[in-house]
mmCIF file of C-alpha atoms in Angstrom:
data_model
loop_
_atom_site.group_PDB
_atom_site.id
_atom_site.type_symbol
_atom_site.label_atom_id
_atom_site.label_comp_id
_atom_site.label_asym_id
_atom_site.label_seq_id
_atom_site.Cartn_x
_atom_site.Cartn_y
_atom_site.Cartn_z
ATOM 1 C CA UNK A 1 0.459 86.979 1.229
ATOM 2 C CA UNK A 2 0.533 87.190 5.021
ATOM 3 C CA UNK A 3 -2.323 85.759 7.159
ATOM 4 C CA UNK A 4 -2.863 87.150 10.763
ATOM 5 C CA UNK A 5 -4.641 84.835 13.090
ATOM 6 C CA UNK A 6 -6.664 86.544 15.972
ATOM 7 C CA UNK A 7 -4.662 86.773 19.209
ATOM 8 C CA UNK A 8 -7.116 84.523 21.022
ATOM 9 C CA UNK A 9 -6.422 81.607 18.723
ATOM 10 C CA UNK A 10 -3.266 80.583 20.654
ATOM 11 C CA UNK A 11 -5.066 80.631 23.963
ATOM 12 C CA UNK A 12 -8.278 78.627 22.863
ATOM 13 C CA UNK A 13 -8.426 75.272 24.385
ATOM 14 C CA UNK A 14 -11.288 73.920 22.363
ATOM 15 C CA UNK A 15 -9.390 71.651 19.995
ATOM 16 C CA UNK A 16 -12.374 71.167 17.588
ATOM 17 C CA UNK A 17 -12.608 74.858 17.200
ATOM 18 C CA UNK A 18 -8.961 75.129 16.566
ATOM 19 C CA UNK A 19 -9.086 72.481 13.912
ATOM 20 C CA UNK A 20 -11.795 74.459 12.271
ATOM 21 C CA UNK A 21 -9.661 77.543 12.207
ATOM 22 C CA UNK A 22 -6.777 75.866 10.651
ATOM 23 C CA UNK A 23 -8.974 73.996 8.133
ATOM 24 C CA UNK A 24 -10.669 77.303 7.086
ATOM 25 C CA UNK A 25 -7.309 78.977 6.792
ATOM 26 C CA UNK A 26 -5.909 76.058 4.594
ATOM 27 C CA UNK A 27 -9.037 76.117 2.562
ATOM 28 C CA UNK A 28 -8.505 79.844 1.934
ATOM 29 C CA UNK A 29 -4.903 79.402 0.971
ATOM 30 C CA UNK A 30 -5.821 76.705 -1.598
ATOM 31 C CA UNK A 31 -8.746 78.559 -2.858
ATOM 32 C CA UNK A 32 -6.729 81.643 -4.061
ATOM 33 C CA UNK A 33 -4.479 79.618 -6.563
ATOM 34 C CA UNK A 34 -7.399 78.079 -8.241
ATOM 35 C CA UNK A 35 -9.059 79.036 -11.505
ATOM 36 C CA UNK A 36 -11.949 81.188 -10.433
ATOM 37 C CA UNK A 37 -15.277 79.636 -11.724
ATOM 38 C CA UNK A 38 -17.656 82.712 -12.218
ATOM 39 C CA UNK A 39 -21.424 82.100 -11.575
ATOM 40 C CA UNK A 40 -22.796 85.599 -11.806
ATOM 41 C CA UNK A 41 -22.317 89.094 -13.129
ATOM 42 C CA UNK A 42 -21.917 90.426 -9.521
ATOM 43 C CA UNK A 43 -19.211 87.931 -8.750
ATOM 44 C CA UNK A 44 -17.497 88.746 -12.091
ATOM 45 C CA UNK A 45 -17.472 92.343 -11.403
ATOM 46 C CA UNK A 46 -16.015 91.777 -7.947
ATOM 47 C CA UNK A 47 -13.331 89.710 -9.396
ATOM 48 C CA UNK A 48 -12.399 92.541 -11.800
ATOM 49 C CA UNK A 49 -12.005 94.957 -8.864
ATOM 50 C CA UNK A 50 -9.937 92.276 -7.047
ATOM 51 C CA UNK A 51 -7.567 92.041 -10.001
ATOM 52 C CA UNK A 52 -6.728 95.759 -9.565
ATOM 53 C CA UNK A 53 -4.302 94.731 -6.781
ATOM 54 C CA UNK A 54 -2.243 92.914 -9.391
ATOM 55 C CA UNK A 55 -1.185 93.185 -13.045
ATOM 56 C CA UNK A 56 -4.442 92.053 -14.519
ATOM 57 C CA UNK A 57 -7.083 89.274 -15.299
ATOM 58 C CA UNK A 58 -7.539 86.498 -17.805
ATOM 59 C CA UNK A 59 -11.076 85.342 -18.460
ATOM 60 C CA UNK A 60 -11.681 81.992 -20.359
ATOM 61 C CA UNK A 61 -15.145 81.775 -21.867
ATOM 62 C CA UNK A 62 -15.806 78.049 -22.275
ATOM 63 C CA UNK A 63 -18.495 75.387 -22.444
ATOM 64 C CA UNK A 64 -18.581 71.861 -21.124
ATOM 65 C CA UNK A 65 -19.135 70.337 -24.567
ATOM 66 C CA UNK A 66 -16.223 72.252 -26.114
ATOM 67 C CA UNK A 67 -13.236 70.166 -26.784
ATOM 68 C CA UNK A 68 -10.790 72.936 -27.477
ATOM 69 C CA UNK A 69 -11.745 74.605 -24.271
ATOM 70 C CA UNK A 70 -10.149 71.771 -22.332
ATOM 71 C CA UNK A 71 -6.746 72.392 -23.887
ATOM 72 C CA UNK A 72 -7.104 76.159 -22.994
ATOM 73 C CA UNK A 73 -8.160 75.318 -19.606
ATOM 74 C CA UNK A 74 -5.196 73.070 -19.058
ATOM 75 C CA UNK A 75 -2.777 75.547 -20.416
ATOM 76 C CA UNK A 76 -4.017 78.533 -18.299
ATOM 77 C CA UNK A 77 -4.086 76.366 -15.136
ATOM 78 C CA UNK A 78 -0.349 75.804 -15.992
ATOM 79 C CA UNK A 79 0.367 79.503 -15.334
ATOM 80 C CA UNK A 80 -1.550 79.987 -12.015
ATOM 81 C CA UNK A 81 1.467 79.256 -9.844
ATOM 82 C CA UNK A 82 3.908 81.368 -11.941
ATOM 83 C CA UNK A 83 1.717 84.379 -11.626
ATOM 84 C CA UNK A 84 0.684 83.636 -8.051
ATOM 85 C CA UNK A 85 -2.140 86.002 -7.748
ATOM 86 C CA UNK A 86 -0.402 88.860 -9.479
ATOM 87 C CA UNK A 87 -2.610 87.832 -12.544
ATOM 88 C CA UNK A 88 -6.089 86.421 -11.756
ATOM 89 C CA UNK A 89 -7.596 83.622 -14.016
ATOM 90 C CA UNK A 90 -11.236 82.998 -14.356
ATOM 91 C CA UNK A 91 -13.577 80.770 -16.284
ATOM 92 C CA UNK A 92 -17.107 81.509 -17.333
ATOM 93 C CA UNK A 93 -19.330 78.814 -18.556
ATOM 94 C CA UNK A 94 -20.947 80.428 -21.496
ATOM 95 C CA UNK A 95 -24.053 78.324 -21.407
ATOM 96 C CA UNK A 96 -24.834 79.279 -17.699
ATOM 97 C CA UNK A 97 -23.609 82.663 -17.225
ATOM 98 C CA UNK A 98 -25.075 84.359 -20.305
ATOM 99 C CA UNK A 99 -25.160 87.933 -18.809
ATOM 100 C CA UNK A 100 -21.389 88.049 -18.358
ATOM 101 C CA UNK A 101 -20.948 86.865 -22.110
ATOM 102 C CA UNK A 102 -23.337 89.682 -23.066
ATOM 103 C CA UNK A 103 -21.437 92.211 -20.833
ATOM 104 C CA UNK A 104 -18.252 91.313 -22.675
ATOM 105 C CA UNK A 105 -19.725 90.793 -26.116
ATOM 106 C CA UNK A 106 -18.509 87.257 -26.359
ATOM 107 C CA UNK A 107 -20.495 85.012 -28.774
ATOM 108 C CA UNK A 108 -18.242 81.961 -29.194
ATOM 109 C CA UNK A 109 -16.060 79.630 -27.332
ATOM 110 C CA UNK A 110 -13.199 79.226 -26.442
ATOM 111 C CA UNK A 111 -12.689 83.006 -26.206
ATOM 112 C CA UNK A 112 -10.111 84.452 -23.984
ATOM 113 C CA UNK A 113 -10.148 88.017 -22.871
ATOM 114 C CA UNK A 114 -7.019 89.679 -21.356
ATOM 115 C CA UNK A 115 -7.420 92.603 -18.997
ATOM 116 C CA UNK A 116 -4.563 94.817 -17.693
ATOM 117 C CA UNK A 117 -4.628 96.973 -14.541
ATOM 118 C CA UNK A 118 -4.614 100.604 -15.638
ATOM 119 C CA UNK A 119 -1.864 102.334 -14.023
ATOM 120 C CA UNK A 120 -4.110 105.469 -13.448
ATOM 121 C CA UNK A 121 -7.234 104.261 -11.725
ATOM 122 C CA UNK A 122 -6.532 100.502 -11.125
ATOM 123 C CA UNK A 123 -9.597 99.624 -13.285
ATOM 124 C CA UNK A 124 -9.246 96.629 -15.498
ATOM 125 C CA UNK A 125 -8.863 97.598 -19.239
ATOM 126 C CA UNK A 126 -9.539 95.164 -21.872
ATOM 127 C CA UNK A 127 -6.607 95.047 -24.021
ATOM 128 C CA UNK A 128 -6.387 91.790 -26.046
ATOM 129 C CA UNK A 129 -8.609 88.753 -27.066
ATOM 130 C CA UNK A 130 -7.892 85.436 -28.463
ATOM 131 C CA UNK A 131 -10.788 83.869 -30.400
ATOM 132 C CA UNK A 132 -10.528 80.085 -30.677
ATOM 133 C CA UNK A 133 -8.055 77.899 -28.960
ATOM 134 C CA UNK A 134 -4.733 79.145 -30.398
ATOM 135 C CA UNK A 135 -2.429 78.286 -27.677
ATOM 136 C CA UNK A 136 0.556 80.059 -29.292
ATOM 137 C CA UNK A 137 -1.477 83.375 -29.253
ATOM 138 C CA UNK A 138 -2.345 82.597 -25.665
ATOM 139 C CA UNK A 139 1.365 82.407 -24.623
ATOM 140 C CA UNK A 140 2.279 85.337 -26.703
ATOM 141 C CA UNK A 141 -0.266 87.511 -24.833
ATOM 142 C CA UNK A 142 0.504 86.203 -21.389
ATOM 143 C CA UNK A 143 4.252 86.834 -21.800
ATOM 144 C CA UNK A 144 3.798 90.116 -23.426
ATOM 145 C CA UNK A 145 1.184 91.712 -21.056
ATOM 146 C CA UNK A 146 2.276 90.199 -17.708
ATOM 147 C CA UNK A 147 6.037 89.368 -18.373
ATOM 148 C CA UNK A 148 7.234 86.480 -15.904
ATOM 149 C CA UNK A 149 5.176 87.996 -13.040
ATOM 150 C CA UNK A 150 8.153 89.479 -11.394
ATOM 151 C CA UNK A 151 9.825 91.698 -14.030
ATOM 152 C CA UNK A 152 7.789 94.788 -13.607
ATOM 153 C CA UNK A 153 9.255 98.322 -13.803
ATOM 154 C CA UNK A 154 9.671 98.420 -9.940
ATOM 155 C CA UNK A 155 12.129 95.521 -9.939
ATOM 156 C CA UNK A 156 14.611 97.676 -11.891
ATOM 157 C CA UNK A 157 16.816 100.326 -10.442
ATOM 158 C CA UNK A 158 16.187 102.815 -13.331
ATOM 159 C CA UNK A 159 14.398 103.366 -16.539
ATOM 160 C CA UNK A 160 17.415 102.567 -18.741
ATOM 161 C CA UNK A 161 17.897 99.121 -17.004
ATOM 162 C CA UNK A 162 14.260 98.346 -17.523
ATOM 163 C CA UNK A 163 14.447 99.400 -21.353
ATOM 164 C CA UNK A 164 17.593 97.264 -21.761
ATOM 165 C CA UNK A 165 15.813 94.346 -20.289
ATOM 166 C CA UNK A 166 12.628 94.696 -22.377
ATOM 167 C CA UNK A 167 14.580 95.246 -25.649
ATOM 168 C CA UNK A 168 17.104 92.483 -24.935
ATOM 169 C CA UNK A 169 14.509 89.580 -24.272
ATOM 170 C CA UNK A 170 15.272 86.521 -26.465
ATOM 171 C CA UNK A 171 13.787 86.477 -29.935
ATOM 172 C CA UNK A 172 11.498 89.102 -31.686
ATOM 173 C CA UNK A 173 10.133 91.852 -29.401
ATOM 174 C CA UNK A 174 7.800 94.374 -31.046
ATOM 175 C CA UNK A 175 7.175 97.704 -29.259
ATOM 176 C CA UNK A 176 3.721 98.640 -30.503
ATOM 177 C CA UNK A 177 0.676 100.990 -29.888
ATOM 178 C CA UNK A 178 -2.051 98.559 -28.492
ATOM 179 C CA UNK A 179 -1.820 94.706 -28.934
ATOM 180 C CA UNK A 180 -2.128 92.493 -32.027
ATOM 181 C CA UNK A 181 -5.796 91.816 -31.580
ATOM 182 C CA UNK A 182 -6.455 95.459 -30.568
ATOM 183 C CA UNK A 183 -4.087 97.728 -32.469
ATOM 184 C CA UNK A 184 -4.409 101.488 -31.836
ATOM 185 C CA UNK A 185 -2.540 102.489 -34.943
ATOM 186 C CA UNK A 186 -2.577 101.264 -38.542
ATOM 187 C CA UNK A 187 1.208 100.678 -38.668
ATOM 188 C CA UNK A 188 0.891 98.409 -35.627
ATOM 189 C CA UNK A 189 -1.854 96.416 -37.305
ATOM 190 C CA UNK A 190 0.047 96.200 -40.620
ATOM 191 C CA UNK A 191 3.180 95.172 -38.913
ATOM 192 C CA UNK A 192 1.416 92.294 -36.999
ATOM 193 C CA UNK A 193 -0.200 91.235 -40.240
ATOM 194 C CA UNK A 194 3.326 90.758 -41.799
ATOM 195 C CA UNK A 195 4.551 88.562 -38.760
ATOM 196 C CA UNK A 196 1.482 86.380 -39.039
ATOM 197 C CA UNK A 197 1.881 86.045 -42.797
ATOM 198 C CA UNK A 198 5.390 85.080 -42.463
ATOM 199 C CA UNK A 199 4.699 82.896 -39.355
ATOM 200 C CA UNK A 200 7.028 84.802 -37.262
ATOM 201 C CA UNK A 201 6.921 84.151 -33.520
ATOM 202 C CA UNK A 202 7.206 87.286 -31.529
ATOM 203 C CA UNK A 203 6.197 88.978 -28.214
ATOM 204 C CA UNK A 204 5.169 92.621 -27.958
ATOM 205 C CA UNK A 205 5.057 95.472 -25.501
ATOM 206 C CA UNK A 206 2.149 97.877 -25.657
ATOM 207 C CA UNK A 207 3.741 101.248 -25.135
ATOM 208 C CA UNK A 208 0.288 102.580 -24.355
ATOM 209 C CA UNK A 209 0.625 100.961 -21.024
ATOM 210 C CA UNK A 210 3.436 103.228 -19.824
ATOM 211 C CA UNK A 211 4.152 106.922 -20.731
ATOM 212 C CA UNK A 212 7.585 106.417 -19.083
ATOM 213 C CA UNK A 213 8.506 103.602 -21.475
ATOM 214 C CA UNK A 214 6.672 105.263 -24.472
ATOM 215 C CA UNK A 215 8.763 108.333 -24.306
ATOM 216 C CA UNK A 216 11.886 106.892 -22.721
ATOM 217 C CA UNK A 217 12.292 104.178 -25.476
ATOM 218 C CA UNK A 218 12.366 106.857 -28.077
ATOM 219 C CA UNK A 219 15.473 108.423 -26.530
ATOM 220 C CA UNK A 220 17.003 104.911 -25.627
ATOM 221 C CA UNK A 221 16.853 103.750 -29.216
ATOM 222 C CA UNK A 222 17.103 107.116 -30.950
ATOM 223 C CA UNK A 223 14.078 106.020 -32.858
ATOM 224 C CA UNK A 224 11.346 108.472 -32.613
ATOM 225 C CA UNK A 225 8.185 106.485 -33.597
ATOM 226 C CA UNK A 226 6.369 103.168 -33.041
ATOM 227 C CA UNK A 227 6.384 100.310 -33.864
ATOM 228 C CA UNK A 228 10.026 99.341 -33.053
ATOM 229 C CA UNK A 229 11.176 95.974 -33.701
ATOM 230 C CA UNK A 230 13.971 94.326 -31.997
ATOM 231 C CA UNK A 231 15.703 91.009 -32.432
ATOM 232 C CA UNK A 232 17.827 89.705 -29.370
ATOM 233 C CA UNK A 233 18.158 93.309 -28.310
ATOM 234 C CA UNK A 234 19.174 94.729 -31.711
ATOM 235 C CA UNK A 235 16.898 97.295 -33.193
ATOM 236 C CA UNK A 236 15.763 96.353 -36.692
ATOM 237 C CA UNK A 237 13.599 99.502 -37.433
ATOM 238 C CA UNK A 238 9.927 100.329 -37.611
ATOM 239 C CA UNK A 239 7.190 99.315 -39.992
ATOM 240 C CA UNK A 240 8.693 100.728 -43.163
ATOM 241 C CA UNK A 241 12.125 98.839 -42.762
ATOM 242 C CA UNK A 242 10.158 95.584 -41.865
ATOM 243 C CA UNK A 243 7.960 96.103 -44.829
ATOM 244 C CA UNK A 244 10.764 96.813 -47.241
ATOM 245 C CA UNK A 245 12.770 93.894 -45.890
ATOM 246 C CA UNK A 246 9.645 91.661 -46.399
ATOM 247 C CA UNK A 247 9.525 92.927 -50.071
ATOM 248 C CA UNK A 248 13.185 92.090 -50.733
ATOM 249 C CA UNK A 249 12.757 88.721 -49.070
ATOM 250 C CA UNK A 250 15.108 89.346 -46.271
ATOM 251 C CA UNK A 251 12.796 89.846 -43.228
ATOM 252 C CA UNK A 252 12.262 86.214 -42.270
ATOM 253 C CA UNK A 253 15.969 85.490 -42.118
ATOM 254 C CA UNK A 254 16.876 88.647 -40.244
ATOM 255 C CA UNK A 255 14.074 87.968 -37.689
ATOM 256 C CA UNK A 256 15.034 84.277 -37.233
ATOM 257 C CA UNK A 257 18.753 84.997 -36.446
ATOM 258 C CA UNK B 1 2.565 122.755 -38.165
ATOM 259 C CA UNK B 2 4.794 121.220 -40.807
ATOM 260 C CA UNK B 3 4.383 121.495 -44.433
ATOM 261 C CA UNK B 4 5.380 119.389 -47.375
ATOM 262 C CA UNK B 5 7.589 122.102 -48.661
ATOM 263 C CA UNK B 6 9.560 122.396 -45.536
ATOM 264 C CA UNK B 7 10.078 118.673 -45.256
ATOM 265 C CA UNK B 8 11.332 118.605 -48.797
ATOM 266 C CA UNK B 9 13.648 121.631 -48.423
ATOM 267 C CA UNK B 10 15.259 120.128 -45.450
ATOM 268 C CA UNK B 11 15.870 116.912 -47.125
ATOM 269 C CA UNK B 12 17.307 118.598 -50.106
ATOM 270 C CA UNK B 13 19.659 120.735 -48.118
ATOM 271 C CA UNK B 14 20.947 117.896 -46.076
ATOM 272 C CA UNK B 15 20.915 114.759 -48.007
ATOM 273 C CA UNK B 16 21.801 115.924 -51.618
ATOM 274 C CA UNK B 17 19.164 113.782 -53.303
ATOM 275 C CA UNK B 18 19.060 113.166 -56.880
ATOM 276 C CA UNK B 19 15.314 112.646 -56.364
ATOM 277 C CA UNK B 20 12.903 113.416 -53.676
ATOM 278 C CA UNK B 21 9.275 113.058 -53.403
ATOM 279 C CA UNK B 22 7.247 114.149 -50.416
ATOM 280 C CA UNK B 23 3.464 113.689 -49.982
ATOM 281 C CA UNK B 24 1.152 114.065 -47.164
ATOM 282 C CA UNK B 25 -0.572 110.681 -46.399
ATOM 283 C CA UNK B 26 -2.830 112.609 -44.172
ATOM 284 C CA UNK B 27 -2.164 116.183 -43.248
ATOM 285 C CA UNK B 28 -4.845 115.904 -40.467
ATOM 286 C CA UNK B 29 -3.179 112.966 -38.835
ATOM 287 C CA UNK B 30 0.386 114.410 -39.531
ATOM 288 C CA UNK B 31 1.542 111.446 -41.540
ATOM 289 C CA UNK B 32 3.957 112.075 -44.354
ATOM 290 C CA UNK B 33 5.726 109.777 -46.910
ATOM 291 C CA UNK B 34 9.192 110.581 -48.292
ATOM 292 C CA UNK B 35 10.976 108.728 -51.263
ATOM 293 C CA UNK B 36 14.611 109.777 -51.455
ATOM 294 C CA UNK B 37 17.294 108.661 -53.733
ATOM 295 C CA UNK B 38 20.848 109.873 -52.906
ATOM 296 C CA UNK B 39 24.432 108.746 -53.293
ATOM 297 C CA UNK B 40 24.837 109.189 -49.487
ATOM 298 C CA UNK B 41 22.919 105.912 -49.059
ATOM 299 C CA UNK B 42 25.354 103.901 -50.973
ATOM 300 C CA UNK B 43 26.546 100.912 -48.992
ATOM 301 C CA UNK B 44 24.441 102.153 -45.931
ATOM 302 C CA UNK B 45 22.400 99.618 -44.043
ATOM 303 C CA UNK B 46 18.616 100.257 -44.179
ATOM 304 C CA UNK B 47 18.457 101.170 -40.407
ATOM 305 C CA UNK B 48 21.068 103.747 -40.776
ATOM 306 C CA UNK B 49 19.424 105.356 -43.789
ATOM 307 C CA UNK B 50 16.043 105.640 -42.059
ATOM 308 C CA UNK B 51 17.695 106.903 -38.866
ATOM 309 C CA UNK B 52 19.559 109.502 -40.889
ATOM 310 C CA UNK B 53 16.208 110.646 -42.402
ATOM 311 C CA UNK B 54 14.347 110.548 -38.830
ATOM 312 C CA UNK B 55 17.258 112.632 -37.318
ATOM 313 C CA UNK B 56 16.358 115.437 -39.819
ATOM 314 C CA UNK B 57 12.910 115.709 -38.160
ATOM 315 C CA UNK B 58 13.829 114.622 -34.752
ATOM 316 C CA UNK B 59 12.158 117.511 -33.039
ATOM 317 C CA UNK B 60 9.016 117.314 -34.949
ATOM 318 C CA UNK B 61 8.731 113.554 -34.522
ATOM 319 C CA UNK B 62 9.147 113.761 -30.713
ATOM 320 C CA UNK B 63 6.763 116.795 -30.302
ATOM 321 C CA UNK B 64 4.249 115.038 -32.414
ATOM 322 C CA UNK B 65 4.154 117.699 -35.190
ATOM 323 C CA UNK B 66 4.963 114.754 -37.331
ATOM 324 C CA UNK B 67 3.239 111.561 -36.049
ATOM 325 C CA UNK B 68 4.658 109.327 -38.755
ATOM 326 C CA UNK B 69 7.247 109.603 -41.400
ATOM 327 C CA UNK B 70 6.984 106.589 -44.053
ATOM 328 C CA UNK B 71 10.553 106.397 -45.587
ATOM 329 C CA UNK B 72 11.896 104.926 -48.697
ATOM 330 C CA UNK B 73 15.638 105.757 -48.841
ATOM 331 C CA UNK B 74 17.710 104.233 -51.513
ATOM 332 C CA UNK B 75 21.086 104.986 -53.518
ATOM 333 C CA UNK B 76 20.797 105.546 -57.249
#
């Protein structure tokens, strides 16, 4: 982010005013890297609009008396510098800002909502939820939805390079329709259930986020449907294959390799 | 529009199955299930078997005439 000072700033001889300007600038710089504490519905809606400049928004619904909320808060704070305003992080005190809880249909804490900036209208699309303080699910959704903050499509020279990168990330990568907590297809939901049942750690890519990826990956992988499951860059197959490998007792070993 | 009979005919003429069962999981949602037993699959990895079946319906799967094909493909 670039800050432009008014031209008169450098000609101003009033030291007190100069200090004031500098102080305000530094306060502003520090402010934007903090967790945003939301205090009203109006402020919340403004924040959602602001998130349209980046990849998305993560909202942590918490309460002062809630012990697991402290762990969630600490973990999310740890991601602030990595995403550096490309992803906004906000906290809502559920006891104090009840109208935001009502607006988002949140009834317990901790509750973490993930929004993604829609590529079509820059609006915030609610795409995933984590109910409770499941830190591993928090991490899975952060990495899956926002990458490392720098590995968006624009950083790659062409689609094939991007697809190669997405599929070759370490471990299990599942290309699905929707997300684990908000699947858009029965096969996606059932696949995720298999992973959870076997305790398989994975990240996902929601192909609904990009028509280019959705259509391009079918050609790249020569596999015409979703889900598609990869391990260290190797296509394992779709839901059918994973289901059959699970029945034969082979899936866990294959996905762990 | 794809019909069960057409799916079965294409499998039979390409994969020489000893048994072939095709059912419409949901005609409206264009989801079908195929269970194929064929010597062709002997020694063949699961992924390759599924890809072989998918390839028969590549156009329909890409165009959306078939949304999902649930496949069981085994040697005798």
